[in-house]
């Protein structure tokens, strides 16, 4: 089982070589082996006496993250869909994609996706699940953008990436919370601890985050907007990813976690509302489309909404119907996408307004389309599987559990009507699809190519899927006990015994189906008359518009904000840094009551010191007001020499010496540099700037004074200089303690201070010597 | 006296920062020099002022002023001298190359 998940990835490593060496043979023929092998491996699990299988390989045991794969009925349903439809899609793509395309890329992405999808449905570890989940997003992104020279493809790929990765990250948040709350990373253990989760304070947050992931991935309202744009992908990709597998990953997630949340009323409310809204909106919008694949995209959205709603209902019949419909939808939607691809391939257009009357040219394709669409519409014929799941759906909407919240009871009342409403439009777009393409007038002159029947190889896959529709339709109980029942049991947690019959008698779901067919048929015939309603709802409003607006604002608003403070002015940056430091320090000082002042332990004040200090203060202030450069430099010298005198007074002979020498050199350097500069006019400061500058400067200076006084007033321990004074001669062999510290006790400081001087000297040397003129040389 | 020197250090910081926020390159270098003076005085004040004789061991004397801040300041003086002189030459070259010493006009290129 683990090998089956990684087999496509392993094979993908060799695909580029195969595609180069075997240029004469289509690469897809080699790839085809992989999904068939996986399908054959998993099909042997089908049977009435199925029991779950677990396999584990340790990956990061210290974090509890292991490659644990768990195969139960639900996973089995999905792996069979993934590998089965995967095989058919690969077969179809052999005929659909020409050998001149970059086939190596295509099949690498497709195999990557297949492995990722198998990983998603088989993972028992939440973090492994997330890893595969994101891998499906990435490979889907690559596949949508397969024709990357096409601007629409790039747009669609980016859109699906942004939306699904947004959801994926939300889901990661939910999964992390779940694993923190339950202290396990295994989904099965979490299900066993569902009471812990249900009684946790984080429950609403967990549910929201998980459902965000599921809703974005499964294109639920209002996150459905990426799916129609993903139709820019090659048709095999649309058939595989965007109808049968990836868009059901969100469904799978909800189904997988529904044993935990079942019985939590808000789970029912949220999932049902979003599901029903998606069902209605998707089917309503599908009738408006003119592109074949766009019709199918909105149809997929709507059907996914229906499945989601049934999972939300959570009753036994609803779960059974949901699982059954996952299978049915995969069969008819896969075949319909392939039909759309054939029509596109053989006529050169997918625009339904240009198509028509193709029945005589493409009888086989038309027949396949007829079965697919009628099954999708839920027309009551005994050989169409769509009808069974739709009737079970109606049945489920009529038997919802009453809840404690008023909103629940309101939903229970209106859901049957909304279900019928959505189904009517499903019926309309199904007929619109099949009769718009194959019925009506022939318009051959408008078509880019002369239409003819597709090659037999291209027809094999849709034929197999349509046979699936008919077989399930004729013998629904064939897949029931062996297959669907296990999956439904995995979702609901209890065994569901349910027989599927075509004829139930004259009960309400049957009348609902009749109403759908009747009203739908009338609406289909009068479509031209009421289509104006789309000008009113949604009119000019679209969720795409919201998405585009958000994206452009996310681009412009931050750049505007950044431009307000990243002006390139160093003054502004310095002011911002200093005021931030000032505010944080002042805040800390106030919050901790840091300011203390004590007049004990102060050195006495003498007249000499006061005189020196006064001179320094006056000189420092004078640097600001000095008009000429030279005078400012000389006044600066006064401050430096004053400091040297202070060093003398405070018994620091070495400091005084160094300070005197260095001050002299510095002043000389200042004069050297700026006396010889060309006459530059000193810029005038604006008064406003002067004021803020003064405010920042005074504030900062005052803060430093306060810190100095406070620090001096609260000394917590004695100095360690006793040690230096005692051992200076004994250990260091010197009388001058400062020098002994510099070269002996803390010699490393001195070493690097020498390095600093050396680097400065080298830098100055190169600055002066290196006279390259603005990049020219 | 420590309070007085603290005030002086604060004043040196204030004047230094005021100069730092000016547009002329020279003022900025003056500002950094003033700030480093202030910092040195600050360090000296933090070790107590005037509690004994210079830290050069002499027979019969037990009270010396604290040698550790002095060693720190000595290191700091040399380093700030190195950076100041580098800054000066850099400012000099900048003013020569661009023919301006106005920070308002030195803003790099468009696409940085």
Coordinates of N, CA and C in Angstrom, one line a residue, chain A residues 567 569-571 574-575 578 599 601-605 609 617 620 623-624 626 629 632 636 639-640 643 646-647 650-653 655 658-659 662-663 665-666 669-670 673-674 677 680 682-683 685 690 693-694 697 700-701 704-705 708 711-712 715 719 721 724-725 735 737-738 741-742 753 757 760 763-764 767-768 770, chain B residues 1-8 10-15 17-19 21-24 26-27 29-30 33-34 37 41-42 44-46 48-57 64-68 70-71 73-75 77-79 81-82 84-86 88-93 95-97 99-103 107:
Chain A
X567 N 11.1 56.7 2.2 CA 11.2 57.8 1.3 C 12.6 57.9 0.8
X569 N 14.9 59.1 2.7 CA 15.6 60.2 3.5 C 16.1 59.6 4.8
X570 N 17.5 59.7 4.9 CA 18.1 59.2 6.1 C 17.6 59.9 7.4
X571 N 17.3 61.2 7.2 CA 16.9 61.9 8.4 C 15.6 61.3 9.0
X574 N 16.4 57.9 10.6 CA 17.1 58.1 11.9 C 16.0 58.6 13.0
X575 N 15.2 59.5 12.5 CA 14.1 60.0 13.4 C 13.2 58.9 13.9
X578 N 15.1 56.6 16.3 CA 15.4 57.2 17.6 C 14.1 57.3 18.4
X599 N 20.6 60.4 46.7 CA 21.7 61.4 46.8 C 22.9 60.8 47.7
X601 N 26.1 58.4 48.4 CA 27.2 57.9 47.6 C 27.5 58.7 46.3
X602 N 27.5 60.0 46.5 CA 27.8 60.8 45.3 C 29.2 61.5 45.6
X603 N 30.0 61.7 44.5 CA 31.2 62.4 44.7 C 30.9 63.9 44.9
X604 N 31.8 64.5 45.6 CA 31.5 66.0 45.9 C 31.7 66.8 44.7
X605 N 31.1 68.0 44.7 CA 31.1 68.8 43.5 C 32.1 70.0 43.8
X609 N 35.4 71.4 38.5 CA 34.6 70.5 37.7 C 33.4 71.2 37.1
X617 N 29.3 72.1 28.1 CA 27.9 72.2 27.8 C 27.7 73.3 26.8
X620 N 29.0 72.3 23.4 CA 28.2 71.3 22.7 C 27.0 72.0 22.1
X623 N 27.8 73.9 18.9 CA 28.0 73.3 17.6 C 26.8 73.4 16.7
X624 N 25.7 73.4 17.4 CA 24.4 73.5 16.6 C 24.3 74.9 15.9
X626 N 26.8 77.1 15.4 CA 27.9 77.6 14.6 C 27.5 77.7 13.1
X629 N 31.6 76.0 9.0 CA 32.1 74.6 9.2 C 33.3 74.6 10.2
X632 N 32.5 75.3 13.7 CA 31.8 74.1 14.3 C 32.8 73.0 14.7
X636 N 33.8 71.7 18.5 CA 33.7 70.3 18.8 C 35.0 69.9 19.5
X639 N 34.9 70.5 23.1 CA 34.2 69.5 23.9 C 35.1 68.3 24.2
X640 N 35.9 67.9 23.1 CA 36.8 66.8 23.3 C 37.9 67.1 24.3
X643 N 36.5 67.0 27.7 CA 36.4 65.6 28.2 C 37.7 65.1 28.7
X646 N 38.2 66.3 32.1 CA 37.4 65.6 33.0 C 38.1 64.2 33.4
X647 N 38.7 63.6 32.4 CA 39.4 62.4 32.6 C 40.6 62.6 33.6
X650 N 39.1 63.0 37.0 CA 38.5 61.7 37.6 C 39.6 60.6 37.5
X651 N 40.8 61.0 37.6 CA 41.9 60.0 37.9 C 42.0 58.9 36.8
X652 N 42.0 59.4 35.6 CA 42.2 58.4 34.5 C 43.3 58.9 33.5
X653 N 44.5 58.8 33.9 CA 45.6 59.4 33.1 C 45.7 58.8 31.7
X655 N 43.4 57.6 29.9 CA 42.3 58.1 29.1 C 42.6 59.5 28.6
X658 N 45.1 59.5 25.8 CA 44.6 59.1 24.5 C 43.6 60.1 24.0
X659 N 42.7 60.6 24.9 CA 41.7 61.5 24.4 C 42.3 62.8 23.8
X662 N 43.9 61.8 20.4 CA 42.9 61.5 19.4 C 42.1 62.7 19.0
X663 N 41.7 63.5 20.0 CA 41.0 64.7 19.7 C 41.7 65.6 18.7
X665 N 44.0 64.7 16.5 CA 44.0 64.1 15.2 C 42.6 64.2 14.5
X666 N 41.6 64.0 15.3 CA 40.3 64.1 14.7 C 40.0 65.5 14.2
X669 N 41.7 66.0 11.1 CA 41.1 65.3 10.0 C 39.8 66.1 9.5
X670 N 39.1 66.5 10.5 CA 37.9 67.3 10.1 C 38.2 68.5 9.3
X673 N 39.4 67.5 5.8 CA 38.3 67.1 4.9 C 37.5 68.2 4.5
X674 N 37.1 69.1 5.4 CA 36.0 70.0 5.1 C 36.5 71.4 4.8
X677 N 36.9 71.3 0.9 CA 35.8 71.0 0.0 C 35.4 72.2 -0.8
X680 N 30.3 74.7 -0.8 CA 29.0 74.2 -0.8 C 28.1 75.0 0.1
X682 N 25.5 75.6 2.7 CA 24.8 74.7 3.7 C 23.3 74.9 3.6
X683 N 22.6 73.7 3.5 CA 21.2 73.8 3.2 C 20.4 74.4 4.4
X685 N 17.4 74.5 6.9 CA 16.4 73.6 7.4 C 15.1 74.3 7.5
X690 N 13.1 71.6 12.1 CA 13.9 72.0 13.3 C 13.2 71.6 14.6
X693 N 13.2 67.8 15.1 CA 14.6 67.4 15.5 C 14.9 67.8 16.9
X694 N 14.6 69.0 17.3 CA 14.9 69.4 18.7 C 14.1 68.6 19.6
X697 N 15.8 65.2 19.9 CA 17.1 65.3 20.5 C 17.0 65.5 22.0
X700 N 15.6 62.5 23.8 CA 16.5 61.4 23.9 C 17.6 61.7 25.0
X701 N 18.1 62.9 24.9 CA 19.1 63.3 25.9 C 18.6 63.2 27.3
X704 N 18.5 59.7 28.4 CA 19.8 59.2 28.8 C 20.2 59.7 30.2
X705 N 19.9 61.0 30.5 CA 20.2 61.5 31.8 C 19.4 60.7 32.9
X708 N 20.9 57.4 33.4 CA 22.2 57.5 34.1 C 22.0 57.7 35.6
X711 N 20.4 54.6 37.1 CA 21.3 53.4 37.2 C 22.3 53.7 38.3
X712 N 22.8 54.9 38.4 CA 23.7 55.2 39.5 C 23.1 55.0 40.9
X715 N 22.5 50.6 42.6 CA 23.6 49.7 42.3 C 23.3 48.4 43.1
X719 N 31.6 46.3 42.5 CA 32.4 46.2 41.3 C 33.4 45.0 41.4
X721 N 36.4 45.3 40.3 CA 37.7 45.8 40.1 C 38.7 45.5 41.2
X724 N 41.0 43.0 39.9 CA 42.0 43.5 39.0 C 43.1 44.2 39.8
X725 N 42.7 45.0 40.8 CA 43.7 45.8 41.6 C 44.6 44.8 42.4
X735 N 52.2 47.5 37.1 CA 51.6 48.4 38.1 C 50.4 49.2 37.6
X737 N 47.2 49.3 36.3 CA 46.1 48.3 36.2 C 45.3 48.4 34.9
X738 N 45.1 49.7 34.4 CA 44.4 49.8 33.1 C 45.1 49.1 32.0
X741 N 44.8 45.4 32.3 CA 43.5 44.9 31.8 C 43.5 44.8 30.3
X742 N 44.0 45.9 29.7 CA 43.9 46.0 28.2 C 44.8 44.9 27.5
X753 N 40.3 45.5 18.6 CA 40.3 46.9 18.4 C 41.4 47.3 17.4
X757 N 41.0 49.2 13.8 CA 41.8 50.3 13.3 C 42.4 49.9 11.9
X760 N 39.8 50.1 9.2 CA 39.5 51.5 8.9 C 40.6 52.1 8.1
X763 N 40.4 50.7 4.6 CA 39.2 51.3 3.9 C 39.4 52.7 3.5
X764 N 40.1 53.5 4.3 CA 40.3 54.9 4.0 C 41.3 54.9 2.8
X767 N 39.5 54.0 -0.3 CA 38.5 55.1 -0.7 C 39.3 56.2 -1.4
X768 N 40.5 56.5 -0.9 CA 41.2 57.6 -1.5 C 41.8 57.2 -2.9
X770 N 41.0 54.5 -4.8 CA 40.2 53.9 -5.9 C 39.3 55.0 -6.5
Chain B
X1 N 28.1 64.7 42.2 CA 28.7 65.0 41.0 C 28.3 64.1 39.9
X2 N 27.9 62.9 40.2 CA 27.5 61.9 39.2 C 26.2 62.4 38.5
X3 N 25.4 63.2 39.3 CA 24.2 63.7 38.6 C 24.5 64.8 37.6
X4 N 25.5 65.6 38.0 CA 25.9 66.6 37.0 C 26.5 66.0 35.8
X5 N 27.4 65.0 35.9 CA 27.9 64.4 34.7 C 26.9 63.7 33.9
X6 N 25.9 63.1 34.6 CA 24.8 62.5 33.9 C 24.1 63.5 33.0
X7 N 23.8 64.6 33.6 CA 23.1 65.7 32.8 C 24.0 66.1 31.6
X8 N 25.3 66.2 31.9 CA 26.2 66.6 30.8 C 26.2 65.6 29.7
X10 N 23.8 63.5 29.0 CA 22.5 63.7 28.3 C 22.5 64.8 27.3
X11 N 23.1 65.9 27.7 CA 23.2 67.1 26.9 C 24.1 66.8 25.6
X12 N 25.2 66.0 25.9 CA 26.0 65.6 24.7 C 25.2 64.8 23.7
X13 N 24.4 63.8 24.3 CA 23.6 63.0 23.5 C 22.6 63.9 22.7
X14 N 21.9 64.8 23.4 CA 20.9 65.6 22.7 C 21.5 66.5 21.6
X15 N 22.6 67.1 21.9 CA 23.2 67.9 20.8 C 23.7 67.0 19.7
X17 N 22.5 64.1 18.7 CA 21.3 63.7 17.9 C 20.8 64.8 17.1
X18 N 20.8 66.0 17.6 CA 20.3 67.1 16.8 C 21.1 67.3 15.6
X19 N 22.4 67.2 15.8 CA 23.3 67.3 14.7 C 23.2 66.2 13.7
X21 N 20.5 64.7 12.9 CA 19.3 64.8 12.1 C 19.4 66.0 11.1
X22 N 20.6 66.6 11.0 CA 20.7 67.7 10.0 C 20.9 67.2 8.6
X23 N 20.9 68.1 7.7 CA 21.1 67.6 6.3 C 22.5 67.6 5.8
X24 N 23.4 68.4 6.5 CA 24.7 68.6 6.0 C 25.6 67.4 6.5
X26 N 28.7 67.1 7.2 CA 29.6 67.5 8.3 C 28.9 67.5 9.6
X27 N 27.7 68.0 9.6 CA 26.9 68.0 10.9 C 26.7 66.6 11.4
X29 N 28.6 64.0 11.0 CA 29.8 63.4 11.6 C 30.1 64.1 12.9
X30 N 29.8 65.4 13.0 CA 30.0 66.1 14.3 C 29.0 65.4 15.3
X33 N 30.4 62.2 16.6 CA 31.5 62.4 17.6 C 30.9 62.8 18.9
X34 N 29.9 63.8 18.9 CA 29.4 64.2 20.2 C 28.7 63.0 20.9
X37 N 31.3 61.0 22.6 CA 31.8 61.7 23.8 C 30.8 61.4 24.9
X41 N 31.6 59.5 28.5 CA 31.3 60.1 29.8 C 30.3 59.3 30.6
X42 N 29.4 58.8 29.9 CA 28.3 57.9 30.5 C 29.0 56.7 31.2
X44 N 32.0 56.4 32.2 CA 32.9 56.8 33.3 C 32.0 57.1 34.5
X45 N 30.8 57.7 34.3 CA 30.0 58.1 35.4 C 29.4 56.8 36.1
X46 N 29.1 55.8 35.3 CA 28.5 54.6 35.8 C 29.5 53.9 36.8
X48 N 32.0 54.5 39.6 CA 31.9 55.7 40.5 C 33.0 56.7 40.2
X49 N 32.7 58.0 40.4 CA 33.7 59.0 40.1 C 34.6 59.3 41.3
X50 N 35.8 59.5 41.1 CA 36.8 60.0 42.1 C 36.7 59.3 43.5
X51 N 36.9 58.0 43.5 CA 37.0 57.3 44.7 C 38.4 56.8 45.0
X52 N 39.3 57.7 45.0 CA 40.7 57.2 45.2 C 41.6 57.7 44.1
X53 N 42.8 57.2 44.1 CA 43.9 57.7 43.2 C 43.8 56.9 41.9
X54 N 44.6 57.4 40.9 CA 44.6 56.7 39.6 C 45.0 55.3 39.8
X55 N 44.5 54.4 39.0 CA 44.8 53.0 39.2 C 46.2 52.6 38.7
X56 N 47.2 53.2 39.3 CA 48.6 52.8 39.1 C 49.1 52.4 40.5
X57 N 49.5 51.2 40.6 CA 49.8 50.6 42.0 C 50.9 51.4 42.6
X64 N 41.8 53.1 45.0 CA 42.1 53.5 43.6 C 40.7 53.7 43.0
X65 N 40.7 54.5 41.9 CA 39.5 54.6 41.1 C 39.3 53.3 40.3
X66 N 38.1 53.1 39.9 CA 37.8 51.8 39.2 C 38.5 51.7 37.9
X67 N 39.4 50.7 37.6 CA 40.1 50.6 36.4 C 39.3 50.0 35.2
X68 N 38.3 49.3 35.5 CA 37.6 48.6 34.4 C 36.9 49.5 33.4
X70 N 37.6 52.4 32.8 CA 38.7 53.2 32.1 C 39.2 52.3 30.9
X71 N 39.4 51.0 31.2 CA 39.8 50.2 30.1 C 38.8 50.1 29.0
X73 N 36.6 52.4 28.2 CA 36.5 53.6 27.5 C 37.7 53.8 26.5
X74 N 38.8 53.3 27.0 CA 40.0 53.4 26.1 C 39.8 52.6 24.8
X75 N 39.3 51.4 25.0 CA 38.9 50.6 23.8 C 37.9 51.4 22.9
X77 N 37.3 54.6 22.8 CA 37.8 55.8 22.1 C 38.5 55.4 20.8
X78 N 39.3 54.4 20.9 CA 40.1 54.0 19.7 C 39.2 53.5 18.6
X79 N 38.1 52.7 19.0 CA 37.2 52.3 17.9 C 36.4 53.4 17.3
X81 N 37.4 56.4 17.2 CA 38.3 57.2 16.3 C 38.4 56.5 14.9
X82 N 38.5 55.2 14.9 CA 38.6 54.5 13.6 C 37.4 54.8 12.8
X84 N 35.1 57.1 13.1 CA 34.9 58.5 12.7 C 35.8 58.9 11.6
X85 N 37.1 58.5 11.6 CA 37.9 58.9 10.5 C 37.5 58.3 9.2
X86 N 37.0 57.0 9.3 CA 36.5 56.4 8.0 C 35.3 57.2 7.5
X88 N 34.6 60.2 8.0 CA 35.0 61.5 7.5 C 35.5 61.4 6.1
X89 N 36.3 60.4 5.8 CA 36.8 60.3 4.5 C 35.7 59.9 3.5
X90 N 34.8 59.0 4.0 CA 33.7 58.6 3.2 C 32.8 59.8 2.9
X91 N 32.5 60.7 3.9 CA 31.7 61.9 3.6 C 32.4 62.8 2.7
X92 N 33.8 62.9 2.8 CA 34.5 63.8 1.9 C 34.4 63.3 0.5
X93 N 34.6 62.0 0.3 CA 34.5 61.4 -1.0 C 33.1 61.6 -1.6
X95 N 30.9 63.9 -0.9 CA 30.7 65.2 -1.3 C 31.4 65.6 -2.5
X96 N 32.6 65.1 -2.7 CA 33.4 65.4 -3.9 C 32.7 64.8 -5.1
X97 N 32.4 63.5 -5.0 CA 31.8 62.8 -6.2 C 30.5 63.4 -6.6
X99 N 29.2 66.3 -5.7 CA 29.2 67.7 -5.7 C 28.1 68.3 -4.8
X100 N 27.8 67.6 -3.8 CA 26.8 68.1 -2.8 C 27.1 67.4 -1.4
X101 N 26.8 68.2 -0.4 CA 26.9 67.5 0.9 C 25.6 67.6 1.6
X102 N 24.5 67.7 0.8 CA 23.2 67.8 1.3 C 22.5 66.4 1.3
X103 N 22.2 65.9 2.5 CA 21.6 64.6 2.6 C 20.3 64.5 1.9
X107 N 20.1 60.4 -2.5 CA 19.0 59.5 -2.2 C 19.2 58.2 -3.0

